[in-house]
XYZ file of N, CA and C in Angstrom:
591
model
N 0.419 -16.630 -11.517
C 1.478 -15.756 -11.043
C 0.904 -14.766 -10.036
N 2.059 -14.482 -9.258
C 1.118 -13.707 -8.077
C 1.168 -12.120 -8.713
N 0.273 -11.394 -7.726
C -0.144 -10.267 -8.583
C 0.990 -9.141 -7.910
N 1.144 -8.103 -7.811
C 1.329 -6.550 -7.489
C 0.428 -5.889 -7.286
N -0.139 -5.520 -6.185
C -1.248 -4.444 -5.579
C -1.026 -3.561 -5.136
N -1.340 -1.933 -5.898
C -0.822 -0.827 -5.037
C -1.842 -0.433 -4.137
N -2.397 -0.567 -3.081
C -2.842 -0.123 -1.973
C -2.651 0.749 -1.270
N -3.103 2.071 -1.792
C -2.672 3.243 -1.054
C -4.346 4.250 -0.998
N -4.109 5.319 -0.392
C -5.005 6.675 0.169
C -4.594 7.266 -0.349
N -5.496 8.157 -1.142
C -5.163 9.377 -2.399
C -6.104 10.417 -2.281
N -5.906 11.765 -2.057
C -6.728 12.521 -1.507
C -7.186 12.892 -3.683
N -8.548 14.453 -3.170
C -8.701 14.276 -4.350
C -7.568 15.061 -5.404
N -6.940 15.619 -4.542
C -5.606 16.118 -6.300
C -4.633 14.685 -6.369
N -4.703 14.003 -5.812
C -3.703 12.636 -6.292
C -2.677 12.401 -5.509
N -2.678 12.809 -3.996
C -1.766 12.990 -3.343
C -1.821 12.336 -2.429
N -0.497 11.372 -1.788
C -0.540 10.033 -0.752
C -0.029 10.226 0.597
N 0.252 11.558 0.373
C 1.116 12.263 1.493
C 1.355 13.925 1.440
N 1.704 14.243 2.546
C 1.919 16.238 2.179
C 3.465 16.291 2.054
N 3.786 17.217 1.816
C 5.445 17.591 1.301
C 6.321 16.753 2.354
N 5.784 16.925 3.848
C 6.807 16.182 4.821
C 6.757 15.255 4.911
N 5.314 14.257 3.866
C 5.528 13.048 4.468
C 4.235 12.631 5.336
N 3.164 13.866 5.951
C 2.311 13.582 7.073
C 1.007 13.082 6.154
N 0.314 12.504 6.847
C -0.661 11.448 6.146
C -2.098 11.988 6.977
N -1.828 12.708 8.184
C -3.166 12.678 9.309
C -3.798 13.623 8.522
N -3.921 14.561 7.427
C -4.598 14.825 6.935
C -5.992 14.646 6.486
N -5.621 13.206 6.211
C -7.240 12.394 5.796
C -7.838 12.341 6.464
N -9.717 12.708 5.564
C -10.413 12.998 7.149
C -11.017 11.024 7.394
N -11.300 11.350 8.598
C -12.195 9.499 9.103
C -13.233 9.510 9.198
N -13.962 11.030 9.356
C -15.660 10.969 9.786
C -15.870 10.982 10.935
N -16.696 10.728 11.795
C -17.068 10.931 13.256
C -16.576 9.417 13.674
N -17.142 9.489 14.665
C -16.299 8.342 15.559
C -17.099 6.979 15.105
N -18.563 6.745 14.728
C -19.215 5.863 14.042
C -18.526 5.714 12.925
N -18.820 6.714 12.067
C -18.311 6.569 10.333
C -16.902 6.254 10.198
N -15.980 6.921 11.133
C -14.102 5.776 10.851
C -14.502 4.537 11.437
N -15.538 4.069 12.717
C -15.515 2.836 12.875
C -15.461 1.614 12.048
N -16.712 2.578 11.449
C -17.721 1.292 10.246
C -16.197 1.109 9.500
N -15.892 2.430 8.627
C -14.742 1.908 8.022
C -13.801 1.163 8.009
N -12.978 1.652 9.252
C -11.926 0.266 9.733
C -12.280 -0.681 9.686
N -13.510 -1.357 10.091
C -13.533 -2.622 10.311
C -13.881 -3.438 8.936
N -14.788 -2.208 8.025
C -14.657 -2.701 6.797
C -13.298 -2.617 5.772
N -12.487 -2.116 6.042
C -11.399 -2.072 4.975
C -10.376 -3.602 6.164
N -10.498 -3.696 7.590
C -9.768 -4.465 8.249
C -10.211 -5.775 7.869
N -11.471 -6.385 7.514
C -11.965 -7.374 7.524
C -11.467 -7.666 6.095
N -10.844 -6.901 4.496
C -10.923 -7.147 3.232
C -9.347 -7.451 3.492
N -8.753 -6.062 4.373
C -7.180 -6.048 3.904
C -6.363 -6.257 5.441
N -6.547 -7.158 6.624
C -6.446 -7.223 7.847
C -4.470 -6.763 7.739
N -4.116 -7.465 6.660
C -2.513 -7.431 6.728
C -1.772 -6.166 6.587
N -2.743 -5.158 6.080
C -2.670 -3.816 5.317
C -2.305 -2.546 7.154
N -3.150 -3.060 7.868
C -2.672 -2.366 9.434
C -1.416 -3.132 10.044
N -0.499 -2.026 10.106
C 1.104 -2.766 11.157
C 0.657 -3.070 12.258
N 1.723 -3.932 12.396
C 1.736 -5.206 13.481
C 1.299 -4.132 14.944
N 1.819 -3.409 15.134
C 1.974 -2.539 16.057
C 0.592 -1.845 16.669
N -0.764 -1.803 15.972
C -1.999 -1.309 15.879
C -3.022 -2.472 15.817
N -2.647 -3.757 15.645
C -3.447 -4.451 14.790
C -4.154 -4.948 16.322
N -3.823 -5.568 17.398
C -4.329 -6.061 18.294
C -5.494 -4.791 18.906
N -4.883 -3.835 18.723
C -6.244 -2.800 18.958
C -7.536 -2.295 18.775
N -7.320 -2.925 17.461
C -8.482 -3.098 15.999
C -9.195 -3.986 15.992
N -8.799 -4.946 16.729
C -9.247 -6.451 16.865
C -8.658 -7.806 16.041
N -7.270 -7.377 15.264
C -7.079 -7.569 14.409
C -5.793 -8.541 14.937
N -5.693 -8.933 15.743
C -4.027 -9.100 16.598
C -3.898 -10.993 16.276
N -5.147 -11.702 16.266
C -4.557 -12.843 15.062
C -5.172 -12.917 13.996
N -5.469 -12.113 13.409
C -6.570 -12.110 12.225
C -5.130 -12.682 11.196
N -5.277 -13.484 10.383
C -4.633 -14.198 9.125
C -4.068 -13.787 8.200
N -3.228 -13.232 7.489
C -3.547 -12.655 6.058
C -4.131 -13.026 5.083
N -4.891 -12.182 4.295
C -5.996 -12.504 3.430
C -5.735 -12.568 1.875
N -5.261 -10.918 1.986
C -4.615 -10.904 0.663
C -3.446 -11.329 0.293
N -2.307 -10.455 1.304
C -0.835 -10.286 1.085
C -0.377 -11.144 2.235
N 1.027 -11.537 1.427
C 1.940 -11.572 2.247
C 3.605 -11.605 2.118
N 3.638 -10.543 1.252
C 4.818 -9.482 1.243
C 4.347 -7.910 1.160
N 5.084 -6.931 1.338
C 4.891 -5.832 1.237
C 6.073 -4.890 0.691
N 6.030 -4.137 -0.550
C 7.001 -3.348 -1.030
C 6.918 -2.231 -0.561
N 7.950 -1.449 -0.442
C 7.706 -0.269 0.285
C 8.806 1.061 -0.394
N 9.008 1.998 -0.148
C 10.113 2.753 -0.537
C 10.116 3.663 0.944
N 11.334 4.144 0.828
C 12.125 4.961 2.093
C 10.812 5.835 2.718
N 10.399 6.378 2.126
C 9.731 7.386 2.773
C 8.393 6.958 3.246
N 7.755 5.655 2.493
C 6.704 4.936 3.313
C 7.120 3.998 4.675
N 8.415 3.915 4.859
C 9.048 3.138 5.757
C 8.987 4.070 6.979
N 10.216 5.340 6.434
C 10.330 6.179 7.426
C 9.343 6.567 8.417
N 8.121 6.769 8.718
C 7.302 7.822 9.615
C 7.530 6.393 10.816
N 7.298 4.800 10.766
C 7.544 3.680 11.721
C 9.037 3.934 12.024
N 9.860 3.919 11.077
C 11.207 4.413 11.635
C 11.885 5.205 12.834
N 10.804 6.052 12.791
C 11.564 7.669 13.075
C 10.897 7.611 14.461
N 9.567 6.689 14.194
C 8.884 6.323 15.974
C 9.573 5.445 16.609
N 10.736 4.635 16.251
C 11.273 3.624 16.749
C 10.762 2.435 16.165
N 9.858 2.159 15.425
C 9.779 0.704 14.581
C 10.142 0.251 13.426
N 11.465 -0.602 13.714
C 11.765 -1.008 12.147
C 11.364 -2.075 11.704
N 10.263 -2.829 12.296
C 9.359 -3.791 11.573
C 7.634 -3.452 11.732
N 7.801 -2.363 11.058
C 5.895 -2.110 10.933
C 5.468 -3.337 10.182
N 5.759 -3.751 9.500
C 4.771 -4.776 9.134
C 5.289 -6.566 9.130
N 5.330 -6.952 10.669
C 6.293 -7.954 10.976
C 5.224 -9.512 10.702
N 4.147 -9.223 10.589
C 3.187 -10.385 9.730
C 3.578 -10.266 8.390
N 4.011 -9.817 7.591
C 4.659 -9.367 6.056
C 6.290 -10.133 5.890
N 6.509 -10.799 5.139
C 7.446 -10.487 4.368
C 7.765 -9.046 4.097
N 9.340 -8.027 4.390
C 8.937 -6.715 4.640
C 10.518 -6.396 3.576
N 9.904 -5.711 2.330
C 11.367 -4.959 1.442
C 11.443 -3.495 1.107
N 12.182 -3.095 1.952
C 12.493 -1.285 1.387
C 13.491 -1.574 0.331
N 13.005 -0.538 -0.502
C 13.312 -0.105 -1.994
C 14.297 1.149 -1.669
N 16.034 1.298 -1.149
C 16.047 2.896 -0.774
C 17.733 2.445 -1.094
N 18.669 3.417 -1.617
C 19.900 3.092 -1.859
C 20.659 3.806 -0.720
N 19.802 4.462 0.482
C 20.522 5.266 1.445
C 20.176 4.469 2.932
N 19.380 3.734 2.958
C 18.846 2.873 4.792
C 19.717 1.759 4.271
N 20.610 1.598 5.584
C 21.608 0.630 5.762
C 20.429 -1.012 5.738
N 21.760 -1.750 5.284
C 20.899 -3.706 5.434
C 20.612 -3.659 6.909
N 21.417 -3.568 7.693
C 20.901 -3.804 8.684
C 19.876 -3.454 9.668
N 19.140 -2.722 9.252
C 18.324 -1.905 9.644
C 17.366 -3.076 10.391
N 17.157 -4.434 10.465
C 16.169 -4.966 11.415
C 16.437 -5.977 10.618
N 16.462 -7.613 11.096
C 16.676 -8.762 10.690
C 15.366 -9.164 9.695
N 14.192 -8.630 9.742
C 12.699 -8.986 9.608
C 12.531 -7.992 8.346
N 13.693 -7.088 7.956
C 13.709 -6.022 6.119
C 14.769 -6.521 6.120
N 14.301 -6.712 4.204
C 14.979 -6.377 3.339
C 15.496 -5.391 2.820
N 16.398 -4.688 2.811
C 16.655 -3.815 2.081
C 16.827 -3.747 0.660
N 16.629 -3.279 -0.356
C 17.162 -3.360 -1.353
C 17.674 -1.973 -2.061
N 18.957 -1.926 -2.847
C 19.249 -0.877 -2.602
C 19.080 -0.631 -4.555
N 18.646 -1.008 -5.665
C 18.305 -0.827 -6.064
C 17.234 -1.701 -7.431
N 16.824 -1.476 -8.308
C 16.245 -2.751 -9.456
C 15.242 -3.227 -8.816
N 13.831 -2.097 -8.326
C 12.348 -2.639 -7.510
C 11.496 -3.820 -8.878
N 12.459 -3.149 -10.231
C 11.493 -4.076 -10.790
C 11.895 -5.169 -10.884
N 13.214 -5.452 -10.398
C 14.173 -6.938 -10.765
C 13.284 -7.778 -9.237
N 12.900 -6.803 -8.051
C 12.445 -7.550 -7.180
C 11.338 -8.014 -7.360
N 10.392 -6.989 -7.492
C 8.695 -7.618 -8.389
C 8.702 -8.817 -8.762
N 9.676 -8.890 -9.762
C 9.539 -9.748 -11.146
C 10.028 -10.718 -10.518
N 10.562 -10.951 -9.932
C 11.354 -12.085 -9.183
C 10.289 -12.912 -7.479
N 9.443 -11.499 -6.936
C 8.875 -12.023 -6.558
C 7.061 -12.554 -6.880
N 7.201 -12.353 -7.541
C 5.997 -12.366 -8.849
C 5.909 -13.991 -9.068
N 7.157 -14.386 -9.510
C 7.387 -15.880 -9.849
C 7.382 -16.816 -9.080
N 7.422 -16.530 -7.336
C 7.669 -17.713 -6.626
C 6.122 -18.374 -6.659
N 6.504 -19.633 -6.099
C 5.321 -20.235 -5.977
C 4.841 -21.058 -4.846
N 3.695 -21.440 -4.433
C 3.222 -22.170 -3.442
C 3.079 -20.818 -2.117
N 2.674 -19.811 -2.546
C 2.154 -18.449 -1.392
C 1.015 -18.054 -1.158
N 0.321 -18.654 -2.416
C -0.817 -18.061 -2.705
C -1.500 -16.793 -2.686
N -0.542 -16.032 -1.819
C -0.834 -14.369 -1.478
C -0.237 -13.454 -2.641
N -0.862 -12.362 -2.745
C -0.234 -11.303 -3.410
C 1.179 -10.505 -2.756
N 1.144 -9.722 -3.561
C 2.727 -8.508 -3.208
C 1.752 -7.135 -3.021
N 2.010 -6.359 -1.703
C 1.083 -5.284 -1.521
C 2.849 -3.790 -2.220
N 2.129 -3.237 -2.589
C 3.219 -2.254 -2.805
C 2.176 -0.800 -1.867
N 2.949 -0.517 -0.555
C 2.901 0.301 0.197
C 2.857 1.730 -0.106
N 3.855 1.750 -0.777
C 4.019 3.240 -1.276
C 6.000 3.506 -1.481
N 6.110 4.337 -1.875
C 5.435 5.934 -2.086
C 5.883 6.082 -3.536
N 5.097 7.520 -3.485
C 4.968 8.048 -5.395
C 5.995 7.083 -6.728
N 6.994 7.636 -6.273
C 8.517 7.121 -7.395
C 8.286 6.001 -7.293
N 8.509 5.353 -6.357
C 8.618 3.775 -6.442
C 7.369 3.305 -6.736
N 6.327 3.749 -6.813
C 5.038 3.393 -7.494
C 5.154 3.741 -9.432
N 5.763 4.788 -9.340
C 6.232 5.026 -10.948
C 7.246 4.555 -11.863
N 8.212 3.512 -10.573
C 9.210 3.102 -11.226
C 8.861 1.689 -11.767
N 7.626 1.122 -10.833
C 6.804 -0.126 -10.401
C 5.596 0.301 -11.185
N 5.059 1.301 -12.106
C 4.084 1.235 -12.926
C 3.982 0.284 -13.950
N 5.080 -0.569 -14.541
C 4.563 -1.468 -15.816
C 4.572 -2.825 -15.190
N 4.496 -3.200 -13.713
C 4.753 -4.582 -12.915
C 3.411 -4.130 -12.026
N 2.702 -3.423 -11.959
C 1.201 -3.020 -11.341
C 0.051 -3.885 -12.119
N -0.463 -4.533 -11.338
C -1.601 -5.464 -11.723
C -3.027 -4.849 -11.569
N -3.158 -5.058 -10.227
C -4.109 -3.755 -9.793
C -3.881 -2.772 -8.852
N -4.746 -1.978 -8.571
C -4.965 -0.745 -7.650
C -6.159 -1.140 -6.732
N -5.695 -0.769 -6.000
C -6.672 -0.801 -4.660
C -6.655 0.780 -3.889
N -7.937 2.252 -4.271
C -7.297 3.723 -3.770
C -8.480 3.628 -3.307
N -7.911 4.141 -2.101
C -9.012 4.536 -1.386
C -9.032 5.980 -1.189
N -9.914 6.584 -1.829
C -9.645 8.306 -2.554
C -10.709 8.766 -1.072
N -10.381 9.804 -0.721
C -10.507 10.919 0.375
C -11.068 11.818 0.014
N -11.882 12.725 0.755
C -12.617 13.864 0.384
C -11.749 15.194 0.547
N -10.896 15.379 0.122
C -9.716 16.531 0.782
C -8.846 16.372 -0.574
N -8.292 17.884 -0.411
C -7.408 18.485 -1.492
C -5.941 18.788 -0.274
N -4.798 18.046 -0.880
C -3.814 18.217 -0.284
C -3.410 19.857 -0.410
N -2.966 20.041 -1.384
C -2.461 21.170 -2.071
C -1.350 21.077 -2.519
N -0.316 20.427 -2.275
C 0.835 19.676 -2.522
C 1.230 18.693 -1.743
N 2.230 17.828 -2.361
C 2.664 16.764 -1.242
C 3.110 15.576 -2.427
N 3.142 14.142 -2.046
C 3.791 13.121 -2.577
C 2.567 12.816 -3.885
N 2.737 12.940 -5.026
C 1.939 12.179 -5.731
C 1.770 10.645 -5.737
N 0.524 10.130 -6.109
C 0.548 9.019 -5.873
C 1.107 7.641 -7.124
N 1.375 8.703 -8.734
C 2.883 8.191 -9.276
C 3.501 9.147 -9.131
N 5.202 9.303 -9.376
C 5.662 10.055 -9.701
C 6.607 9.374 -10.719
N 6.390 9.205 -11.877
C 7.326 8.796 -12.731
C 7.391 9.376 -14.179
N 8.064 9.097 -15.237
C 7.192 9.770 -16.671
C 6.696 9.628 -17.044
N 5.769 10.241 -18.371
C 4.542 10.027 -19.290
C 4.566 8.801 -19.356
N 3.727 7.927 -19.012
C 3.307 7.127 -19.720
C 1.734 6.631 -19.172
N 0.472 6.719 -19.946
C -0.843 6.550 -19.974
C -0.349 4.927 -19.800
N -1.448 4.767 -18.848
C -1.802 3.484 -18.487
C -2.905 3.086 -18.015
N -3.609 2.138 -18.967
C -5.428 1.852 -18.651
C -5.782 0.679 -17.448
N -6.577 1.450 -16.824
C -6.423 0.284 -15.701
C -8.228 0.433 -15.964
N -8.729 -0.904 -15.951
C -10.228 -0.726 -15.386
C -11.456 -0.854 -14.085
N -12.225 -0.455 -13.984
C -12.705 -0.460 -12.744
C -13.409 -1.721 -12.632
N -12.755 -2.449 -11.679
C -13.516 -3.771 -11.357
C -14.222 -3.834 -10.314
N -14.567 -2.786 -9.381
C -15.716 -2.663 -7.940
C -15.500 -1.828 -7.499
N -16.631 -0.859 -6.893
C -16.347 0.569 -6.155
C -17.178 0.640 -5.136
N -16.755 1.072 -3.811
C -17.337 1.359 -2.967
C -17.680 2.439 -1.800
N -18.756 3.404 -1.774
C -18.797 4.590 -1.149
C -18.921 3.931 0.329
N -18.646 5.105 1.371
C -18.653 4.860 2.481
C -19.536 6.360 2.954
N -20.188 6.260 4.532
C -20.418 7.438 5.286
C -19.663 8.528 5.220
N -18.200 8.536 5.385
C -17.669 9.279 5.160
C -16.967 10.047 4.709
N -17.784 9.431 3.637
C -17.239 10.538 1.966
C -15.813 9.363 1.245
N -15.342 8.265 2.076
C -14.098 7.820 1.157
C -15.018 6.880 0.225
N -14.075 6.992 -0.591
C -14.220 5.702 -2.215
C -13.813 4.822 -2.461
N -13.406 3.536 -1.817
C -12.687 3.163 -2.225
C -13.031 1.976 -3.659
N -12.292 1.825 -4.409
C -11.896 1.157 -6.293
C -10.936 0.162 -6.679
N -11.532 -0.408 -6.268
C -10.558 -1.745 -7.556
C -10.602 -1.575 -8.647
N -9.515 -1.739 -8.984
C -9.356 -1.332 -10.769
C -7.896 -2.753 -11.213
N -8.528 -3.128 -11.908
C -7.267 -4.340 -12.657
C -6.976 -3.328 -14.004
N -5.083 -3.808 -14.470
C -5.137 -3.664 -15.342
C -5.238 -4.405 -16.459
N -5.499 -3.588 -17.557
C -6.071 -3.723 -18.949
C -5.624 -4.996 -19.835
């Protein structure tokens, strides 16, 4: 069965975003140390950079590796939106999770307007893809999507937001995930695979 991967940037209080939404927060390191990085997180997760950046990176026919769908909720959609792109991730199979962005919003999304776990679960089961389901973000829909989470993929940041989007936002509930590979970089990021339990 295919998996659910949350793949997101989490600074160190747990935060995936600041109150508005802005992400440039995270630091990259000097112009060597974001290099090395990109090309190492581009070469693991090439599908993980939108269509829109990827030829810049070097990345413009690179394959998908891992994924090839991507879950998303409104507010991880929005910041491509609001620049004029309603297919950031047009190598993806592409589903917003939002009961307020119209269907029509671009032939290439899905919308869905509610039941992220009826979609999971449903796309969980198909077969002959061989790829995973990347879940994009944001907080809620990561908390609503906490008991359909397989693994985590965080790539934790050296920076304290101070507030902003947590990276769940849902209720109590403890959930053991374990660490299956970790990796430091030059510039202070971490990134952790962790499967769950």
């Amino acid at each position: 069965m295919r998996k659910l991967v949350y793949y997101v940037a989490v600074s160190l209080d747990g935060r995936i975003a600041g109150p508005g939404g802005e992400y440039d927060f995270f630091p990259a390191g000097d112009e060597r140390q974001a290099a090395a990085y990109s090309a190492w997180t581009g070469a693991l997760y090439p599908e993980t950079v939108p269509t829109a950046h990827r030829a810049a990176v070097g990345l413009g026919d690179a394959p998908n590796r891992r994924f090839d769908t991507v879950v998303m909720g409104l507010g991880a959609y929005r910041p491509g939106l609001d620049a004029g792109i309603t297919s950031p991730y047009a190598h993806l199979r592409q589903y917003v999770v939002s009961g307020t962005l119209t269907p029509d919003v671009d032939p290439a999304v899905t919308v869905v307007p509610g039941d992220p776990v009826g979609l999971v679960r449903a796309l969980k089961r198909e077969e002959g893809t061989g790829l995973d389901i990347w879940l994009c973000g944001g907080g809620k829909l990561a908390g609503a999507l906490l008991p359909e989470i397989d693994e985590l993929v965080i790539k934790n940041y050296p920076v304290v937001a101070g507030a902003g989007i947590p990276v769940f936002d849902g209720s109590f509930d403890p959930t053991a995930f374990d660490v299956a590979e970790r990796t430091a970089f030059p510039n202070g990021v971490t990134l952790t695979r962790l499967t769950r339990r």
